Structure formats: C-alpha cells, structure tokens
Amino acid sequence: MVDIATRVWNHKWKIDPIVRSLIDTDFYKLLMCQSVHRNKPNTRVTFQLINRSRDIRLADLVDEGELREQLDHIRSLSLSRGESTWLRGNTFYGKRQMFSPEFMAWFEELRLPPYTLEKRDGQYRLTFEGAWPEVMLWEIPALAVLMELRSRAVLNQMGRFEIEILYARAMTKLWEKVERLRTVPEIQIADFGTRRRHSFLWQDWCVQAMIEGLGESFTGTSNCLIAQRREVEAIGTNAHELPMVYAALADSDEELAQAPYQVLADWHEEHVGNLRIILPDTFGTKGFLEHAPDWLAGWTGVRVDSGDPATAAETAIAWWKARGEDPTQKRIIFSDALDVETMLDLQRRFTDRARVSFGWGTLLTNDFRGLVPNDALKPFSLVCKAVSANGRPTVKLSDNPEKATGPEDEIARYKRVFGVGAQTPIPVTV
Amino acid sequence: MVDIATRVWNHKWKIDPIVRSLIDTDFYKLLMCQSVHRNKPNTRVTFQLINRSRDIRLADLVDEGELREQLDHIRSLSLSRGESTWLRGNTFYGKRQMFSPEFMAWFEELRLPPYTLEKRDGQYRLTFEGAWPEVMLWEIPALAVLMELRSRAVLNQMGRFEIEILYARAMTKLWEKVERLRTVPEIQIADFGTRRRHSFLWQDWCVQAMIEGLGESFTGTSNCLIAQRREVEAIGTNAHELPMVYAALADSDEELAQAPYQVLADWHEEHVGNLRIILPDTFGTKGFLEHAPDWLAGWTGVRVDSGDPATAAETAIAWWKARGEDPTQKRIIFSDALDVETMLDLQRRFTDRARVSFGWGTLLTNDFRGLVPNDALKPFSLVCKAVSANGRPTVKLSDNPEKATGPEDEIARYKRVFGVGAQTPIPVTV
C-alpha cells in the first residue's frame, strides 16, 4: 500500500519527478499518434497550454525553476523495455498488435521535443512546436505536471497531519461516490482523469478504488502506465485534435467541410468495433451528423463531450433512427463534466435506449472541493491544445460556445461552413 | 507516518504482538501500583475479565491459541532501559522522582504472573491471581489484547482496500470531532482510551490527531508508552480498585465504612496538588461525600465516572460549598461515556463554576460505529476487575446500578453500610 501522505510530505524536501514514463499518458494519444504518424507525419503543429480558469494564477503558485525541472525530466524519458513489451504484446480492445512494428520502432527512439516557457499575466505561456506525432505527446504530461505542481504548492502550506487528514477525507469522499455508483450494477465507467489529476499517486489510488469498489462496472483507465501496473484495460479512442488539425490544413471551404469526415475515413481503415467511436462535437454535433456519410452511421457509437449531454444523446439516437440503425445496439460514451449524480441520471435515462458508458475525468481524480480552506485545491480548467498546423490557426467550436477556441474571424467562418446556429452557453468549470 | 492499513494487512500473515511494553499501560496503574507496593504488598487478589456486552461472543470471534500467544508474549516483557530511564527521570504532574528508587528497583525485576484461561458460554474466562502489585498490572494489557484481537478478527474478513477506506473514514470521523472540540479554546481533554482502544496503532494515531488538532487543549494521555514516544504528559490519578480491595479487607461494617477514606488517607501522604483527585462513586457518591472527613474537601478535585455526570458535578459543587470551599478553585474531571456533544454540554454548563476537564476514553480511541456492516466494530463494555482480595469478594456499586459488581448479598450489605438509596439505571454501552 502506498502511503500517499508520506510521499507528499517527502515532496517538500527532495525533487520527485511527476511524470516518470512516456506511457504515463492517455491511451488515445498513442492511438492517434500512430494514425498521425502514418497519415500526416510531416505536419508541423504548435500546441499551447491554456488555463481557462484565469483566477488560478499558476505563475504565482508554481515556481518556474521547478516547472522547468519537471519538463526537462520528461524530455529525458524514453520508452522502457517493459513498456515497449507491454505495448507490443498486450491485447487492446480485443486486438493483438494494436501498434504496428513500424510505429513501435519509431516510438522506442522518441524523445519529446523542446518547449518554450514564459510568464505572462500571472500565467505560464508554455508552447511546443514541431512534427505533429512528436508534439502531440506533450499534451498529457504537460497538463499533469502543471496540475500536480499546483497541488504541491497548496500542500506545501500544510502540516504533516493536515495532509494525512486531507487524504483521508478525499478517500472517504471518493469511496462514497463509488458506493453510490455500485448501486447500479449495469453501469460502465472508465477513468478518463489523467490530464486533470490531483497527482499521479492519487490517480493510481482512485483506479484501485474503482477496481475494488466497482468490479466489472469499472471498464479500465485511459492511463497506459496505470493500466499496465494495475492490469486493467487501457481505454480511449480519438479526440478533437484530429479534426482540428485536418480542418486547419484544408485549402478551401469545401475541403474544410469534409475534413472531419476525412479523419474518420482514415480511422475507419485502421480500426474496427469498439474503437469506431464518433466524436461529433468539434464543429457542432447537429451539423456534423446531418451531413455525415452513411457509412458513419454503421460505427459503434458516439462520444458526448460538450453541451447538454442528454440533448446530444437524443440527437445521436434520432440520427441513428433516421439512418435506419438500431440505437439499442449503439454505444454512447459520456465524457464531459461528469460526477455521480449526472452519471446516474444519464444511466437511468438512456439505459434501455442505447449502450451507455462513462469516461469519468476530473471529478474522479481531482475532487478535493471543500477539503481545504479557500477551496485552494478545487479543480480548474487547464487544457493543452493544437493552436496551429502548418502555420494556420486551428478552431474548435464544440456544442458549448464557452469552449470555442481559435481566432474570431476563423470561428465565424467555421460556424458558417458547418452550419452552426444558436448554441446554449454552459459555464466551464472542469 | 505509520501506514495503519498496511500494518493491519500484515497482521494477516505474521504474528504481531499487541502489547510490546510494560509501560503500554495507564499511568494511574503505575501510581496505584507504587501505593499498593508500599501499603499492601502482601494482599492476594484475583482479577477477572468480564465482558458486560454478552452479545459480543469473544470466544467465537477470537482464536484461543492467538489469545494465549499474546498473553504469553506479555509475560515475557520486562521494563526496558529506556522505559526505566523515562519513569525515573521524567517529571510527572510537575514532580521529579514520582516513582521511588525502591519501587523502580522492584518494577525493573517484574514479570507479570501466570493467567488462567478457559472458554465458557462463548466468552473467555480469564483470571489472574497473586500479589496485588503484580496482578493489578495485568488489567490494561489484558483488555488491550482482547479488544485488539476482536478488531483483528473483524478486519480479517475485509479486503485490503476496504481496510484502507475504513481507516480513512475513522480518521475523518475523529478529525471532525477534533474540529468541533477546538471551537472551545478553553476545553481541557486527555486521552483515557487505552483499555478500550481499537488497537495500539490507532490509539497512537488518535493521540497525534489530538496533539495537532487541539494544541494546548490536549493535556496528555493516560498511556505511558505513547506519552513517552509523543512527548506529552502522562495523565491519571487513582481508580476504583483501591477502595474495592481496601473494603474487601475490612473486618467489620465499621472498618468497611472507613475503607474508602483510608485509601485516600494513604494517597494524601503520597501525593499533592493535581494528583489529589477524589473518585467518590465506588460505593455511591452521595453517601461518600456526606460522610467524608473535612480534610478531603481540601483536595484539588473529583473525578466523575458513573451516573448522570451533571448530577454528580452538582453534588460535588454543593458539597464543596457546604464545607466552605470555593468550587471555582476545584477541578471536576469527567471520564465516563464521553463523546463530543456530552463534553461540549458539560463544558458550557460548568465552565464558570469549576475547573472542568475531560478524560476521553472509548469514543476517542474506538469509535468505529457505523463504519462496517452489522456494526461489527462497535465498542463494547469489557472490564478487568479485582473480584476478590485475601479470599473475600469485592464489591462495586457506583452511581449506576447497571455497573454494580459483586455477590448479591454483599451488594446489599454495602448498600446498607454506605447508605445508598434509590439509583437511576443508565444503560452501559462503553
């Protein structure tokens, strides 16, 4: 058993790397990386860290020297023999050799590219530039480092015993959630909490809690390192960065309109079954589905990641019906801003109408709300996104205008091209 | 930081002695032992374990072999050099050399005498016979062993993770009590929880929580080993066994009536100040105070250990006033069945009328109520008492007839001699 409080206490007097492995990242990053490595290896991208929670002044909380030390440590990492063996030998989503020998040979040689870091307005401006397959792998470790350094900054103000009580309370809080969830034996939940986790050890503990508490209802974790260590499934499919970069590379409005479908056409060639999950909201779910080619309706399911989740699920169900598909054979994966009550509500509402599952993120691995004074450990909305590709800005609209990113004129153009009408703003907290 | 969950887990596969030191006992046992060693060294006594909670079938829960192993281990213990140094060199209640060189020389040679153990009706019949100063030192370790073996028996049914969550919850529960208590800065609380503790490690943790959470309001612990390790005050004065044995030795009703005062006369010679605390309830508080000699009114305070605590405190205050003493200069130590709300109520009620303090026992060191199914870890009422002295039965009446012990005819005789009238029964839970 890891004594988390002791480890946190030790953080006060020695350097303790936050990210210690290149597979301490989300499984879907590796799947996407393989796809990008095959289809767009020479695309140049810029990824940038963006703190949507401006009130959390990271540059005041986190020492620049420590941050550089952590980032430099990540640049020193390479795939270990055991990690490579696991990626090559494991069965993912029922498939052997998910990662091709060509991709693995490249990955084994990989070191993460340089970063640039400066302070601005109490925030860090952290950017990564270079070849897409390399730069994209910075996203998760960069987020994990900033999140954990912020946690440590707060914990450094606390006494040894206060830290122990803090974790006792956080454990109790999570376990009470687990106990609520296991009243619904058919529920299916995976850990999607790597990027916003309180700390690595805490995420690892949360996964163990889910394993012990939920049994078969816990379907796995997005974190490859934890999946390896705890011998559970690595979970994930694809993310917004694929359509965002494909769209930025489009040379005309017509190509732009087709870009999100081209992403999935490439994916269709590479993957079958449960990996064929549509993420339809990058430029608005409604328009995406209306204009989707018929072969997409044959895919296994959708992931709902912004806007009102029930509305998005209804939209998907109506779309499947309109295309002659049986929604009860389709999977709907909810992955945005989930907590226990939301999951239980959605489960009740859709359980007989589709195959429901959940990717539970921030409020699984970082719910320290109400546990320290001034709520100094409350989760916040940090992202690390592709902001440009081959010199052109990227855009994301999503189903919540509060989550839109990109230059204003480009946002307007994308809204026009993708036929996005009025959207309901929903406050973004996590 | 001790990882309690790991240690408990380890209990499943190796022998782990519960009592590892002769000073893992209550301070007042050593004070009384010194007094007995000086005044009644040749008295023969029998101590017996009595489980007042018949529904906890200890002999079904606890393996006899394990119990013998633990008891035999205690018989192998002797005072270590560091323990002896601490007892000889420390200042207790502001006094150097609390323990005389003669007593220490005897104690350093001491091994605990044999025990007899048999099973009867789902309970263990555990008795100790021999010289009073030796036998009396069995009380606390015998209780601690039975309490902890029962805890282990329940924990053995649990998974590794369930154990961790259990302790997280118990820690959170205790910390919430501490947070309630520290809203009253003038409160004074000591740990009196050795005899009914969930386990040694848990008591040690509880003391650390009190140190960190209550600061100056935590006045110390009755447990000598923990006082030594955590560098806090060892707390305690005297207990019912002194008047019970003195009374049993009385050769007439007249001697019997004087016995409780003779105990305190002996104590008066040995101790001053804060050690002069009257425990008036052994044969009924009311009669004891009415017939007490005047010099007793000059003592520092009383300890309230049975019956309704507010009533007992009022009785003491009225008695001091009747004897011309100023109650605001007197100490009232509450030590029976305390939990947070009781302490806060008593503090509010008596804070301006006397010097109030608390000896918090079972619900400090063993409050696992509601934390496991069937409440299998709820505290229960186990005692280890002197049942006879020089062949005569002992009697205890207390201010709660539910707590009375001894043969019925002797109880009747004691009630007559000490003028005990109607008493209000209060259910005994802890």
XYZ file of C-alpha atoms in Angstrom, chain A residues 52-296:
245
model
C -9.330 28.713 -18.806
C -9.543 29.413 -15.054
C -7.851 32.814 -15.016
C -8.351 33.163 -11.242
C -5.845 30.339 -10.654
C -2.620 32.321 -11.144
C -0.329 29.425 -11.920
C 2.793 31.545 -12.386
C 2.343 32.912 -8.857
C 1.711 29.483 -7.359
C 4.271 27.389 -9.193
C 7.997 28.110 -9.211
C 9.404 28.459 -12.737
C 12.568 26.556 -11.834
C 10.590 23.597 -10.555
C 8.388 23.629 -13.617
C 11.418 23.606 -15.934
C 12.957 20.803 -13.899
C 9.844 18.687 -14.350
C 9.558 19.439 -18.064
C 13.257 18.766 -18.601
C 12.870 15.475 -16.808
C 10.100 14.483 -19.233
C 12.409 15.276 -22.154
C 14.887 12.791 -20.704
C 12.371 9.941 -20.780
C 12.251 7.199 -23.351
C 10.188 4.076 -23.617
C 11.484 1.396 -21.266
C 11.842 -2.186 -22.368
C 8.947 -3.313 -20.197
C 6.719 -0.542 -21.505
C 7.549 -1.389 -25.073
C 6.872 -5.064 -24.400
C 3.526 -4.203 -22.899
C 2.504 -2.037 -25.886
C 3.639 -4.672 -28.351
C 2.345 -7.707 -26.521
C -0.862 -6.588 -24.879
C -4.355 -7.020 -26.276
C -6.163 -3.699 -26.614
C -9.871 -3.655 -27.359
C -9.626 -7.348 -28.106
C -6.926 -6.850 -30.731
C -3.329 -8.082 -30.695
C -0.618 -5.898 -32.239
C -2.675 -2.729 -31.978
C 0.568 -0.853 -32.501
C 2.440 -1.709 -35.684
C 6.109 -2.707 -35.596
C 6.903 0.442 -37.635
C 5.200 2.699 -35.099
C 6.814 0.921 -32.161
C 10.277 1.224 -33.702
C 9.727 4.963 -34.074
C 8.240 5.319 -30.568
C 11.162 3.464 -28.990
C 13.538 6.085 -30.354
C 11.377 9.051 -29.429
C 12.367 11.832 -27.046
C 9.892 14.667 -26.608
C 10.835 17.876 -28.498
C 11.809 21.184 -26.810
C 9.353 23.532 -25.165
C 9.240 27.282 -24.749
C 8.147 28.763 -21.463
C 7.498 32.319 -20.371
C 5.405 34.081 -17.746
C 2.609 36.433 -18.735
C -0.094 37.996 -16.529
C 0.354 35.502 -13.717
C 0.109 32.580 -16.137
C 2.649 30.384 -17.840
C 2.821 30.525 -21.616
C 4.009 27.040 -22.447
C 4.228 26.050 -26.104
C 5.513 23.088 -28.091
C 6.355 23.260 -31.778
C 7.433 20.600 -34.251
C 6.261 17.488 -36.035
C 2.719 16.582 -35.091
C 3.395 12.972 -33.918
C 6.064 14.226 -31.512
C 4.483 17.433 -30.250
C 1.092 15.829 -29.606
C 2.637 13.585 -26.951
C 3.419 16.614 -24.803
C -0.241 17.333 -24.095
C -0.915 14.941 -21.232
C 2.422 15.154 -19.374
C 2.398 18.951 -19.620
C -1.070 19.075 -18.070
C -0.208 16.503 -15.434
C 2.901 18.449 -14.414
C 1.093 21.766 -14.048
C -1.820 20.186 -12.193
C 0.429 18.377 -9.740
C 2.779 21.306 -9.170
C -0.252 23.360 -8.272
C -1.388 20.645 -5.839
C 2.071 20.552 -4.294
C 2.137 24.339 -3.955
C -1.015 24.169 -1.853
C 0.131 21.121 0.134
C 3.425 22.842 0.939
C 1.455 25.227 3.152
C 0.065 22.361 5.214
C 1.303 20.420 8.234
C 2.132 16.747 8.063
C -1.009 15.777 9.865
C -3.273 18.084 7.914
C -2.045 16.320 4.788
C -2.944 12.946 6.224
C -6.432 14.104 7.145
C -6.834 15.718 3.736
C -6.206 12.395 2.005
C -8.367 10.507 4.480
C -11.194 12.869 3.593
C -10.556 12.671 -0.120
C -10.512 8.855 0.074
C -13.736 8.838 2.031
C -15.303 11.237 -0.468
C -14.348 9.105 -3.448
C -15.402 5.890 -1.745
C -18.817 7.354 -1.052
C -19.123 8.090 -4.765
C -18.116 4.511 -5.559
C -20.726 3.220 -3.134
C -23.400 5.311 -4.841
C -22.335 4.083 -8.276
C -22.320 0.426 -7.389
C -25.994 0.523 -6.549
C -26.406 0.337 -10.349
C -24.709 -2.949 -11.298
C -25.056 -2.430 -15.070
C -23.196 0.895 -15.079
C -19.935 1.021 -17.093
C -17.294 3.548 -16.094
C -13.709 4.156 -17.145
C -11.144 6.521 -15.639
C -10.517 9.447 -18.000
C -8.856 11.583 -15.342
C -5.156 11.653 -16.253
C -4.995 15.199 -17.610
C -6.621 16.899 -14.644
C -5.496 14.623 -11.889
C -4.532 15.912 -8.465
C -1.354 13.816 -8.691
C -0.111 10.569 -10.170
C -0.309 8.682 -6.886
C -3.803 9.921 -6.319
C -4.974 8.832 -9.765
C -3.409 5.448 -9.171
C -5.245 5.224 -5.849
C -8.526 6.255 -7.475
C -8.148 3.493 -10.057
C -7.552 0.966 -7.295
C -10.649 2.224 -5.520
C -12.664 1.758 -8.710
C -11.260 -1.734 -9.261
C -12.103 -2.812 -5.740
C -15.390 -0.962 -5.440
C -16.952 -1.351 -8.879
C -15.633 -4.706 -10.053
C -16.933 -5.420 -13.555
C -18.519 -1.989 -13.765
C -15.062 -0.451 -13.919
C -14.036 -0.887 -17.535
C -10.488 0.475 -17.355
C -8.355 3.574 -17.367
C -7.201 5.935 -20.073
C -3.769 5.976 -18.410
C -1.449 3.430 -20.007
C 1.032 3.264 -17.136
C -1.700 2.637 -14.596
C -3.420 0.157 -16.926
C -0.133 -1.732 -17.151
C 0.575 -1.681 -13.420
C -2.926 -2.472 -12.246
C -3.592 -4.933 -15.063
C -6.781 -3.336 -16.309
C -7.911 -2.276 -19.789
C -6.434 0.809 -21.420
C -9.368 2.850 -22.688
C -9.809 5.600 -25.303
C -10.367 6.226 -28.990
C -9.784 9.645 -30.529
C -10.002 13.340 -29.723
C -10.682 16.785 -31.146
C -7.136 17.366 -32.226
C -7.587 15.162 -35.297
C -10.462 17.106 -36.881
C -8.976 20.416 -35.656
C -5.677 19.846 -37.433
C -7.222 18.225 -40.510
C -9.554 21.232 -40.733
C -6.730 23.742 -40.374
C -4.930 22.022 -43.244
C -7.921 22.362 -45.589
C -7.281 24.655 -48.570
C -10.887 25.633 -49.224
C -14.277 25.802 -47.547
C -15.238 22.620 -49.362
C -12.207 20.773 -48.038
C -12.893 22.230 -44.600
C -16.446 20.875 -44.641
C -15.104 17.416 -45.487
C -12.141 17.447 -43.046
C -13.906 15.884 -40.020
C -15.191 13.037 -42.190
C -11.738 12.521 -43.701
C -10.399 11.991 -40.154
C -12.896 9.250 -39.571
C -12.349 7.744 -43.005
C -8.669 7.337 -42.074
C -9.701 5.908 -38.705
C -12.168 3.563 -40.412
C -9.288 1.984 -42.296
C -7.284 1.428 -39.163
C -9.831 0.346 -36.568
C -12.899 -1.792 -36.083
C -15.520 -2.415 -33.392
C -15.353 -0.519 -30.145
C -12.676 1.821 -31.465
C -15.098 3.186 -34.051
C -16.483 5.897 -31.838
C -17.569 9.186 -33.382
C -16.628 12.391 -31.557
C -19.107 14.623 -33.352
C -18.939 17.936 -31.490
C -15.692 19.519 -32.719
C -17.592 21.842 -35.064
C -21.115 21.249 -33.740
C -22.803 17.877 -33.325
C -26.016 18.667 -35.168
C -24.461 19.765 -38.456
C -21.831 17.044 -38.271
C -24.415 14.281 -38.078
C -26.764 15.798 -40.663
C -24.028 15.919 -43.265
C -22.311 12.665 -42.276
C -21.840 9.940 -44.919
C -23.971 6.836 -44.414
C -21.053 4.560 -43.557
C -20.535 6.569 -40.322
